[in-house]
mmCIF file of C-alpha atoms in Angstrom:
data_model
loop_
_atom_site.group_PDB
_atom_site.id
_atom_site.type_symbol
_atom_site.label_atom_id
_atom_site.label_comp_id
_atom_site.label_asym_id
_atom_site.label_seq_id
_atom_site.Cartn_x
_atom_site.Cartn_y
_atom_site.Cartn_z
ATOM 1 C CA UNK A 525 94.623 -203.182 194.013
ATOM 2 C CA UNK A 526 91.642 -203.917 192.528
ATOM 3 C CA UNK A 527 88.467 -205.797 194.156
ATOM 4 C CA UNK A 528 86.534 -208.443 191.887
ATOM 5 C CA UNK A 529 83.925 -210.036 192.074
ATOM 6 C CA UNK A 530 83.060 -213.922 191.149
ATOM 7 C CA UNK A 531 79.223 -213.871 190.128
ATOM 8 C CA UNK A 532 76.824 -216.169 188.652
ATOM 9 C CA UNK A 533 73.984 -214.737 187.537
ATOM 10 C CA UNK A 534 74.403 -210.493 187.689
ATOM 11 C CA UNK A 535 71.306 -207.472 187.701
ATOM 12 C CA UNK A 536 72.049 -203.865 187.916
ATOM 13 C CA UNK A 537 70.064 -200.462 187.977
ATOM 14 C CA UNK A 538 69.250 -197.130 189.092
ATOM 15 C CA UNK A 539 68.319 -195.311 192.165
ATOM 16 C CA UNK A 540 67.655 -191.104 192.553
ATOM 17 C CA UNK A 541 68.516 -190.043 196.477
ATOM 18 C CA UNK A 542 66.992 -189.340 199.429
ATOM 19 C CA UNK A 543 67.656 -186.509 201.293
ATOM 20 C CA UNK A 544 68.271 -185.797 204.416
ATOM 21 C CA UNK A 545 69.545 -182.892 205.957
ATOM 22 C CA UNK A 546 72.826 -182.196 207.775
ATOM 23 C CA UNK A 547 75.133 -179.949 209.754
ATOM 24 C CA UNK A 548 77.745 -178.827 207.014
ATOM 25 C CA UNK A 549 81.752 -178.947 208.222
ATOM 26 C CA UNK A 550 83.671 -175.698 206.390
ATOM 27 C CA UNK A 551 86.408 -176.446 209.132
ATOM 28 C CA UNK A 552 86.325 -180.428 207.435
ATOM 29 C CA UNK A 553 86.753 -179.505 203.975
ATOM 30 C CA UNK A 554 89.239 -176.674 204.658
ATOM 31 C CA UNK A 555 91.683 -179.627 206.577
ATOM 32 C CA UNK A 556 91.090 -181.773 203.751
ATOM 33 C CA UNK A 557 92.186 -179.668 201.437
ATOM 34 C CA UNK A 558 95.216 -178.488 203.270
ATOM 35 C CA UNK A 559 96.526 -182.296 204.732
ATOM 36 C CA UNK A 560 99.487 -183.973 203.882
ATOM 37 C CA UNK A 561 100.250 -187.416 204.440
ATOM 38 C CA UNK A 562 101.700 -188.237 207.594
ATOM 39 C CA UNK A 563 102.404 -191.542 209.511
ATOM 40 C CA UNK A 564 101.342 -190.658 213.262
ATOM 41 C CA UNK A 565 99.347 -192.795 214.911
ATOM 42 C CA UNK A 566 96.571 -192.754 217.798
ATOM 43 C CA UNK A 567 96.334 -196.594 218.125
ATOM 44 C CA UNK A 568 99.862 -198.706 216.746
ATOM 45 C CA UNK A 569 100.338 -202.252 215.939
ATOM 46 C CA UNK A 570 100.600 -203.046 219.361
ATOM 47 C CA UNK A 571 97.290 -201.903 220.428
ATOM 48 C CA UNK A 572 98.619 -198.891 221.974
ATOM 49 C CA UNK A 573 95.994 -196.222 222.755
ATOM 50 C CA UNK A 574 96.540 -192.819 223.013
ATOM 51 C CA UNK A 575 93.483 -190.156 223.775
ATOM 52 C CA UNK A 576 93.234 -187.953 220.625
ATOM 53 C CA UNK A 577 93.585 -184.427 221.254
ATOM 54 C CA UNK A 578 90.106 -182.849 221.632
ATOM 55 C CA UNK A 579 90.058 -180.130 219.168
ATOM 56 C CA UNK A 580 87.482 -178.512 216.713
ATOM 57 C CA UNK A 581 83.801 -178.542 216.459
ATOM 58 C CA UNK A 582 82.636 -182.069 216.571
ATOM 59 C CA UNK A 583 81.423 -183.515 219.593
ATOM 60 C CA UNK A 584 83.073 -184.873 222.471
ATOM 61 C CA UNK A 585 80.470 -185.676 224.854
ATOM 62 C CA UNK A 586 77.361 -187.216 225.073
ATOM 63 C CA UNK A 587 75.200 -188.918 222.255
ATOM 64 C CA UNK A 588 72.864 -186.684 220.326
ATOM 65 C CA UNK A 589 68.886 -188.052 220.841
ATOM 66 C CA UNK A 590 68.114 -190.564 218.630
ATOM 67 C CA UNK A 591 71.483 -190.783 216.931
ATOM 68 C CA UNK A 592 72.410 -193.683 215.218
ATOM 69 C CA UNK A 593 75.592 -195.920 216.871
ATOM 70 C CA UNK A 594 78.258 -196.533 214.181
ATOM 71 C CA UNK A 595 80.961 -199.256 215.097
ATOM 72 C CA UNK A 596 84.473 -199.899 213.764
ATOM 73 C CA UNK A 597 85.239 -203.658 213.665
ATOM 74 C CA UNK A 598 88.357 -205.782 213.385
ATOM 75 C CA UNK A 599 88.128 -207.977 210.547
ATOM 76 C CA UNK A 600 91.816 -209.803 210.834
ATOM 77 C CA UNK A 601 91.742 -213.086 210.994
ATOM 78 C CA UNK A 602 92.886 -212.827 214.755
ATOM 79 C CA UNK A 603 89.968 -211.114 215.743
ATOM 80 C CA UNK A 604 87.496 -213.334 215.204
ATOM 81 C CA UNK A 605 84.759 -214.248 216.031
ATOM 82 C CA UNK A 606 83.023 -211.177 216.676
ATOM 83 C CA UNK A 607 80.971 -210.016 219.432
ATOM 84 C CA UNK A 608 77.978 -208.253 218.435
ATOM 85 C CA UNK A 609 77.705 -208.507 214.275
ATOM 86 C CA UNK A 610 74.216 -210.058 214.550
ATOM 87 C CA UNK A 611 72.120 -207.348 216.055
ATOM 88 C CA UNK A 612 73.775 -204.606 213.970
ATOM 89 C CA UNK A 613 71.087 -203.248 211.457
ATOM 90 C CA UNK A 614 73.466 -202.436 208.681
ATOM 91 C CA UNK A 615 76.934 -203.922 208.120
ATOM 92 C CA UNK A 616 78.778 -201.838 205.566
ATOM 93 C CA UNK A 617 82.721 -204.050 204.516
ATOM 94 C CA UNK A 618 85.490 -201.875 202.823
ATOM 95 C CA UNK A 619 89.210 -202.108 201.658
ATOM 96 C CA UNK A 620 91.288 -201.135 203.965
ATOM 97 C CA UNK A 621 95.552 -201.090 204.022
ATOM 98 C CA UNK A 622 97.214 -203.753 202.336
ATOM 99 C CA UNK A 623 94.039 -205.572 201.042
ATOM 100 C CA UNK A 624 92.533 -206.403 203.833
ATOM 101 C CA UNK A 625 88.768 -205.476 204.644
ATOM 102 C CA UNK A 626 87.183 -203.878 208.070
ATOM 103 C CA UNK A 627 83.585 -203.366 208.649
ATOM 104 C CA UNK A 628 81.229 -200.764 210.380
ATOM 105 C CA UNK A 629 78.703 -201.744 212.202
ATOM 106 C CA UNK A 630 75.285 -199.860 212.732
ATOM 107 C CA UNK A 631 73.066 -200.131 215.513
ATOM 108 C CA UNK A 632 69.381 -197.908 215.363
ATOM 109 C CA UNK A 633 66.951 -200.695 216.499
ATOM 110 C CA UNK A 634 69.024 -203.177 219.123
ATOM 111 C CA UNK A 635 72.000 -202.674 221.305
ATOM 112 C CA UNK A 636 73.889 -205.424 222.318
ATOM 113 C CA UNK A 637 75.673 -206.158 225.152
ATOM 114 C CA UNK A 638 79.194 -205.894 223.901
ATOM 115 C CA UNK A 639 80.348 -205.033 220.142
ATOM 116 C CA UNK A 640 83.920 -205.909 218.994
ATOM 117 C CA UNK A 641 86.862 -206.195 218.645
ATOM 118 C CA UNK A 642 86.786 -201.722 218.023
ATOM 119 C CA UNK A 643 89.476 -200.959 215.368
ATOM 120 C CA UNK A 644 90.524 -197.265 214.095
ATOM 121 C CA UNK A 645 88.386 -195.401 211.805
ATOM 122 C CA UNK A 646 89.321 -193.941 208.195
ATOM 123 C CA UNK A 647 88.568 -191.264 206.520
ATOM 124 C CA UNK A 648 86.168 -192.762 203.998
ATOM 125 C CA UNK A 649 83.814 -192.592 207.545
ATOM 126 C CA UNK A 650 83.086 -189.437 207.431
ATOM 127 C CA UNK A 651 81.820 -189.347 203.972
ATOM 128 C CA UNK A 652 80.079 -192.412 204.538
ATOM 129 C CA UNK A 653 78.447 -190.875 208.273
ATOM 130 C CA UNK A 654 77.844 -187.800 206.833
ATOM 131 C CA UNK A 655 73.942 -189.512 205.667
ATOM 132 C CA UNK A 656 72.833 -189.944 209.461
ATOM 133 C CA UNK A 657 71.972 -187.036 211.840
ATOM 134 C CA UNK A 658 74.849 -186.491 214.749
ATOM 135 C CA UNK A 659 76.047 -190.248 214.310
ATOM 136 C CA UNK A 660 77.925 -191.644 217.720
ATOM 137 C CA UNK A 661 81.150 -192.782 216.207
ATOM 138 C CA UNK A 662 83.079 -195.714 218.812
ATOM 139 C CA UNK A 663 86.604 -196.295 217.076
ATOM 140 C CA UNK A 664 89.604 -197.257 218.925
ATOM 141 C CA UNK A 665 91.430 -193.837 217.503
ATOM 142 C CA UNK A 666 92.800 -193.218 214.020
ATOM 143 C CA UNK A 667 95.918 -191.899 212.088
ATOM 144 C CA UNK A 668 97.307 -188.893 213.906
ATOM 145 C CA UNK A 669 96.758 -186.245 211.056
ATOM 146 C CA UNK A 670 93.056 -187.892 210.593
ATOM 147 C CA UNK A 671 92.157 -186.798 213.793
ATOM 148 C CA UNK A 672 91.689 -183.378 213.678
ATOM 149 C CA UNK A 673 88.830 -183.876 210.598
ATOM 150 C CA UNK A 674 87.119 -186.781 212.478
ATOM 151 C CA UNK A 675 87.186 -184.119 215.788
ATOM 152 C CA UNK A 676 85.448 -181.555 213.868
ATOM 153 C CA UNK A 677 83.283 -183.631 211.808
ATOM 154 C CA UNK A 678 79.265 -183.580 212.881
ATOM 155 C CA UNK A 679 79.387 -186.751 214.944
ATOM 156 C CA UNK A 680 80.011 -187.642 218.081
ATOM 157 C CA UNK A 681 83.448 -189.108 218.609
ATOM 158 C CA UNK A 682 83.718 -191.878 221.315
ATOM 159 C CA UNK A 683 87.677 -193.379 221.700
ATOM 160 C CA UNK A 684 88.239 -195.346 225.118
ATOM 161 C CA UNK A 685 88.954 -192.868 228.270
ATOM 162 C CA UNK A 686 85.958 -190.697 227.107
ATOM 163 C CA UNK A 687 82.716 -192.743 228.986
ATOM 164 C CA UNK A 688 83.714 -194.761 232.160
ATOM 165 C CA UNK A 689 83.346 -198.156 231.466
ATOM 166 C CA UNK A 690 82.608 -197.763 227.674
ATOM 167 C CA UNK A 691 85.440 -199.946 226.579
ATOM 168 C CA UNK A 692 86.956 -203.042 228.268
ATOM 169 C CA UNK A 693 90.534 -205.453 227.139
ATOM 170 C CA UNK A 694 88.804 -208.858 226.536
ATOM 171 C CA UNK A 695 91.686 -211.538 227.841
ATOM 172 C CA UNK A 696 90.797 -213.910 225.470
ATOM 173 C CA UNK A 697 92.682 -212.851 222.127
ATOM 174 C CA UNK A 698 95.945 -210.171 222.038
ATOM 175 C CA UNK A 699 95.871 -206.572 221.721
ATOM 176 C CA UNK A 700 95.421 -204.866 219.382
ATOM 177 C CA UNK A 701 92.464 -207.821 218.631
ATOM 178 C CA UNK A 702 90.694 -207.404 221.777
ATOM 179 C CA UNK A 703 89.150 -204.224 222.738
ATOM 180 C CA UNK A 704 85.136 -203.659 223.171
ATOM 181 C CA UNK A 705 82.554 -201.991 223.458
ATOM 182 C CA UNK A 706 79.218 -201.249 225.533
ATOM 183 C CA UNK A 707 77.216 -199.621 223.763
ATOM 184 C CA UNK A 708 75.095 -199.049 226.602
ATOM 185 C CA UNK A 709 77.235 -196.775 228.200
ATOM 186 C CA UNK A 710 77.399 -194.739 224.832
ATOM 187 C CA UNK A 711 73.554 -194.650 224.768
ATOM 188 C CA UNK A 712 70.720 -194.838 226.864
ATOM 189 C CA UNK A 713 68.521 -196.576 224.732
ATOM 190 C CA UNK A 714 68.255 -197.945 220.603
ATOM 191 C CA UNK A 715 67.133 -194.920 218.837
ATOM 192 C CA UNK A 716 64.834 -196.420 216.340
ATOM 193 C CA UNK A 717 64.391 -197.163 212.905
ATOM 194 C CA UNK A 718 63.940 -193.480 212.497
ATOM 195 C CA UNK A 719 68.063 -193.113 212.462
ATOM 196 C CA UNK A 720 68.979 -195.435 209.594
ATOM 197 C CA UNK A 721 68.523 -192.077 207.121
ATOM 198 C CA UNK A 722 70.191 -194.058 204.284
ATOM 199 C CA UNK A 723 67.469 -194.096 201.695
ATOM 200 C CA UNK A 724 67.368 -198.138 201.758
ATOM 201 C CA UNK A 725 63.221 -198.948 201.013
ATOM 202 C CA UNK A 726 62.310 -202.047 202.228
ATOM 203 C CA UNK A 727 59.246 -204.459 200.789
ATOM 204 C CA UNK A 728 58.102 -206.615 198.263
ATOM 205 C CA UNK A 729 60.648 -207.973 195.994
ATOM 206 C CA UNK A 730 60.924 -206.279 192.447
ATOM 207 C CA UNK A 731 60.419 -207.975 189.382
ATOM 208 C CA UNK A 732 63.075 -209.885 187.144
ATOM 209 C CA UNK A 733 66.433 -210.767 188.777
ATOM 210 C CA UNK A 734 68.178 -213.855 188.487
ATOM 211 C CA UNK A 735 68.444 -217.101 190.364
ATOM 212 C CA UNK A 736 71.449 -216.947 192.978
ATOM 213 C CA UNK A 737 72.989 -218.920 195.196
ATOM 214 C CA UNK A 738 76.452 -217.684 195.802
ATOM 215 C CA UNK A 739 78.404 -214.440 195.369
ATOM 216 C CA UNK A 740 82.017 -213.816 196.401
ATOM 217 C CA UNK A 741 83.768 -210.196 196.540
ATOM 218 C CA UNK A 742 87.183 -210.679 196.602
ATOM 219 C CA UNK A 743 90.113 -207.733 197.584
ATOM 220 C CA UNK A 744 93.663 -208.425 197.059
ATOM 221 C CA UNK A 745 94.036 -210.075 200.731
ATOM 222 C CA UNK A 746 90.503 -210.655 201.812
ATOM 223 C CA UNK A 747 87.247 -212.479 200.326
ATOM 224 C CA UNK A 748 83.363 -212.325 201.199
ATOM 225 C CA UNK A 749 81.333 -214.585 200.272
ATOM 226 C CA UNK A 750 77.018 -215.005 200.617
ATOM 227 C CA UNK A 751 75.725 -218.298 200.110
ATOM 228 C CA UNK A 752 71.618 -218.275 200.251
ATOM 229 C CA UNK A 753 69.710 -220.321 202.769
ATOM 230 C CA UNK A 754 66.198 -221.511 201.164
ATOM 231 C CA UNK A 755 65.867 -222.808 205.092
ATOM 232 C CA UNK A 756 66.869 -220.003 206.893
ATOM 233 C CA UNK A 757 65.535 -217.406 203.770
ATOM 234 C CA UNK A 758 68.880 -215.377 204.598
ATOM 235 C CA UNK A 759 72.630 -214.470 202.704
ATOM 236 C CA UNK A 760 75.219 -217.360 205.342
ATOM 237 C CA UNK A 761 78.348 -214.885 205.364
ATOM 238 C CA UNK A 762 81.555 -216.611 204.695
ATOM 239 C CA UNK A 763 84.822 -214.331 205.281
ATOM 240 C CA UNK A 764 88.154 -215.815 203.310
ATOM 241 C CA UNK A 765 86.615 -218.892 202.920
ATOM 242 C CA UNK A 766 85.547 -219.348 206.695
ATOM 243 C CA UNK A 767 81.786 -219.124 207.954
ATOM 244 C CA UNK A 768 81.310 -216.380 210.040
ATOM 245 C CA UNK A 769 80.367 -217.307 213.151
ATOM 246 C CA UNK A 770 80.146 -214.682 216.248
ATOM 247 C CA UNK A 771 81.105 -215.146 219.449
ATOM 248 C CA UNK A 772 78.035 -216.528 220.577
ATOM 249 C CA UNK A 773 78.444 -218.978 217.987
ATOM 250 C CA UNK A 774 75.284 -218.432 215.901
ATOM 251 C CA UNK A 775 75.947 -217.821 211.776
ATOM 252 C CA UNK A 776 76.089 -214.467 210.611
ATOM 253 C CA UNK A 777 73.245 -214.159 208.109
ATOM 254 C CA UNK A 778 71.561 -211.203 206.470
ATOM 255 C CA UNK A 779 68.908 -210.103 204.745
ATOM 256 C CA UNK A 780 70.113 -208.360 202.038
ATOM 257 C CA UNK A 781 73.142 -208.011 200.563
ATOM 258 C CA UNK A 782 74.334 -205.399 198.479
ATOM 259 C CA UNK A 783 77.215 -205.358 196.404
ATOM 260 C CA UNK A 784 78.208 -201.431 195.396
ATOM 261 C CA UNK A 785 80.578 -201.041 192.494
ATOM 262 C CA UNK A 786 82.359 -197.446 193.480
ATOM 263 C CA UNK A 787 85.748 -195.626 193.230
ATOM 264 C CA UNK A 788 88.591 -196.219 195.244
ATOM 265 C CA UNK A 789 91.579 -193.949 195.669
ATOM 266 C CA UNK A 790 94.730 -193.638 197.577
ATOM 267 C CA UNK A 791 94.047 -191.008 200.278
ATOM 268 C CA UNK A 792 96.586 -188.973 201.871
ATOM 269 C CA UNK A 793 96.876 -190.803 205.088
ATOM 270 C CA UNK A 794 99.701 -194.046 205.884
ATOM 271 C CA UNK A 795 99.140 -196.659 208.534
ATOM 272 C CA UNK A 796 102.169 -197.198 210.280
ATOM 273 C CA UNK A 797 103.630 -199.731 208.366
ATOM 274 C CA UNK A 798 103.713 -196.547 205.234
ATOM 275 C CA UNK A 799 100.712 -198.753 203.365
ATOM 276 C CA UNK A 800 98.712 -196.007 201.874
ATOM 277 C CA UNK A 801 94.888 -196.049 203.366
ATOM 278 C CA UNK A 802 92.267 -196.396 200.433
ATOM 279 C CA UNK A 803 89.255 -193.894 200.236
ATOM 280 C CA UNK A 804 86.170 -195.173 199.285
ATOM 281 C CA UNK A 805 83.973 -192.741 197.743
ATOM 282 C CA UNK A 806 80.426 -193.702 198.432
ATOM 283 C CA UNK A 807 78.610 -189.934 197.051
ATOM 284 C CA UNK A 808 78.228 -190.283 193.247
ATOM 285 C CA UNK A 809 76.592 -193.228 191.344
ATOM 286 C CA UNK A 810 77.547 -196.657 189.776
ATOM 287 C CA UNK A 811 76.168 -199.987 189.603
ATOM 288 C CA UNK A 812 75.247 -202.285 191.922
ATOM 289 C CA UNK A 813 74.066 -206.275 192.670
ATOM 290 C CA UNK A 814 71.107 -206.531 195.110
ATOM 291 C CA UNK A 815 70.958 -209.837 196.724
ATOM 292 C CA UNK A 816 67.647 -210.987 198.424
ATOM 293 C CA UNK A 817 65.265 -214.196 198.302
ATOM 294 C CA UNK A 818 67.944 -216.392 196.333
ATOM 295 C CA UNK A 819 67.762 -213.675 193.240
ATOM 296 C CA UNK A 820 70.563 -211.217 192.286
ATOM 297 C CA UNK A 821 68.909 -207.525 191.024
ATOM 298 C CA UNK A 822 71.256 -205.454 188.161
ATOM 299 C CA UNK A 823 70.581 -201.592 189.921
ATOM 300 C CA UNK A 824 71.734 -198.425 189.670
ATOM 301 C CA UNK A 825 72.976 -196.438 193.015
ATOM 302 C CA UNK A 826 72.830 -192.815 193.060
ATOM 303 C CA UNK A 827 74.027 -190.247 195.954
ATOM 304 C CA UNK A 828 74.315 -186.690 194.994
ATOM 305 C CA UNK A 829 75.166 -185.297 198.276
ATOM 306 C CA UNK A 830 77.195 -186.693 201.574
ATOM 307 C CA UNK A 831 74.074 -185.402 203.685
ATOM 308 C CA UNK A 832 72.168 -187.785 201.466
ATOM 309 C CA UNK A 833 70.960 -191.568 201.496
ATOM 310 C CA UNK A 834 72.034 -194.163 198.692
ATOM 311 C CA UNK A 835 69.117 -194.806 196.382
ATOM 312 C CA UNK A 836 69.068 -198.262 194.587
ATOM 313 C CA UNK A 837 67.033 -198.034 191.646
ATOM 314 C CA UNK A 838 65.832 -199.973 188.654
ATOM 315 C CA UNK A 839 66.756 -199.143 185.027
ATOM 316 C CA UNK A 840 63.380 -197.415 184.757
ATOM 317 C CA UNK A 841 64.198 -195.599 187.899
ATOM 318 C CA UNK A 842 61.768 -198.066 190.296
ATOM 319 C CA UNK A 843 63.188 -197.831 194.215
ATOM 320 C CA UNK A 844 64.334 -201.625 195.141
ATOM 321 C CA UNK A 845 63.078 -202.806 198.169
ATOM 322 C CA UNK A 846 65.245 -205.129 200.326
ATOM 323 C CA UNK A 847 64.125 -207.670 202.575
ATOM 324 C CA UNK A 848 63.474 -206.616 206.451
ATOM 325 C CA UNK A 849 66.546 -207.561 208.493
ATOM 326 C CA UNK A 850 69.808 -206.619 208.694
ATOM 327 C CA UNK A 851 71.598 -205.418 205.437
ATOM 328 C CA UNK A 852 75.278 -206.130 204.332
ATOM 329 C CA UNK A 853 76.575 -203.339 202.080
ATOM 330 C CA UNK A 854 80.258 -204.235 200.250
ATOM 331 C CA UNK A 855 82.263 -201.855 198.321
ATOM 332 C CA UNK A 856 83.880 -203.571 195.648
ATOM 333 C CA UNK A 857 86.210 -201.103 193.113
ATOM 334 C CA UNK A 858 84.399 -200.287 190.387
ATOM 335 C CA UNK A 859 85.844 -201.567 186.713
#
């Protein structure tokens, strides 16, 4: 199943990494290597929850200081609108089972009231956390041979039943579509701009790019789409040919929007229909489309290392700076 995308005008370049430095997981790599696929889940069709068994090294308790909050969304149809998108800092979209698309939500600078609806996390998270220092994790649980490398991955792992009062049943929309999130009972306070460790470099727009007014990324059973605002000077976010909306009712709009060309791969994990789970492999490099001030930027992306940011570069190796606000990153499948 392969992700395309519709483009008008197209730029892409180059980017070397950032580093920053993380705990290492032996215990994560040695499951990994020895996992089979099995169809267990912690959270069914139904919305079902079950506590994952608390094994391994990651932790179970507490936030870590200044540790960024990383959100699993819903992105079905049924579950929206959204509580919460807007004040999320980065907004990364992926392929998930059967063509569909979830998101991740990061918070470093603003907590919300209430973030949702929480889905079940995949194992394309941890390479994808593996860039921020001790990351809180709030998912509503995940495939049932998953959990033992999310539980000893270097993050904090947050599931309903662990914080009193973290997550709530909204009444408004059926389960599995309705479960939330405070994120204030996860932290005590937004831990900064010094948490969002991903290498992004914001500032004055490069040079060259093309004119741009619309870009869709299609997967086989789901569609984004960015339409710029000269009024608003922001990316209006359109999700299978909807505007996105949230709860609240104001348009979803970022910044920036990246579009990251990368591989994706069956991974040994089943929902619990059977559909295999892609993995998206964001450490590596590839091309990329940088959206931002009604231009489109050709780059190069470049990650080494999972305990390293994603550098977007120019074909002469120039850093490109996005525009300050909130950032959309989309993995399409590379060609």
């Amino acid at each position: 199943m392969v992700a395309t995308v519709s483009m008008g005008h197209g730029a892409r370049t180059r980017r070397a990494a950032t580093a920053v430095a993380l705990l290492a997981v032996a215990a994560t790599a040695s499951l990994v290597a020895g996992c089979t696929g099995g169809r267990g889940t912690v959270e069914d069709g139904r919305g079902q929850l079950r506590t994952p068994t608390e094994s391994g090294g990651g932790s179970q308790s507490g936030a870590a200081a200044g540790s960024v909050l990383a959100v699993k969304i819903d992105n079905a149809r049924t579950a929206r609108p959204q509580t919460g998108l807007n004040s999320a800092d980065i907004v990364y979209a992926e392929q998930v089972e059967g063509g569909m698309s979830r998101l991740m939500a990061l918070y470093a600078t603003k907590l919300p009231k209430a973030v949702g609806p929480v889905r079940s996390a995949r194992e394309s998270d941890l390479e994808l956390l593996r860039q921020f220092e001790q990351p809180t994790l709030a998912f509503s649980g995940a495939q049932g041979k998953l959990m033992p490398l999310i539980n000893n991955a270097p993050l904090v792992v947050q599931t309903p039943g662990k914080v009193s009062g973290a997550y709530y049943r909204g009444t408004d929309r059926s389960a599995p579509h309705n479960l939330f999130l405070r994120p204030d009972r996860l932290l005590s306070a937004a831990p900064g701009t010094d948490a969002l460790t991903t290498g992004f470099h914001y500032g004055t727009a490069p040079s060259g790019g093309q004119p741009e007014t619309s870009r869709t990324v299609r997967y086989p059973s789901a569609s984004f789409t960015f339409t710029w605002s000269a009024d608003r000077s922001r990316w209006l976010v359109s999700m299978d040919g909807t505007p996105t909306v949230t709860s609240d009712g104001k348009r979803v709009a970022p910044a920036t929007v990246v579009v990251q060309y990368v591989k994706v791969r069956e991974s040994a994990f089943y929902d619990f229909l059977g559909n295999n789970t892609p993995y998206t492999e964001t450490v590596g490099s590839g091309k990329a489309e940088v959206l931002r001030d009604g231009r489109a930027y050709d780059v190069n992306w470049s990650r080494p290392e999972a305990a390293e940011g994603t550098e977007f570069t120019t074909s002469g190796g120039t850093p490109v700076n996005f525009a300050k606000g909130q950032v959309w990153v989309v993995f399409a499948k590379a060609s």
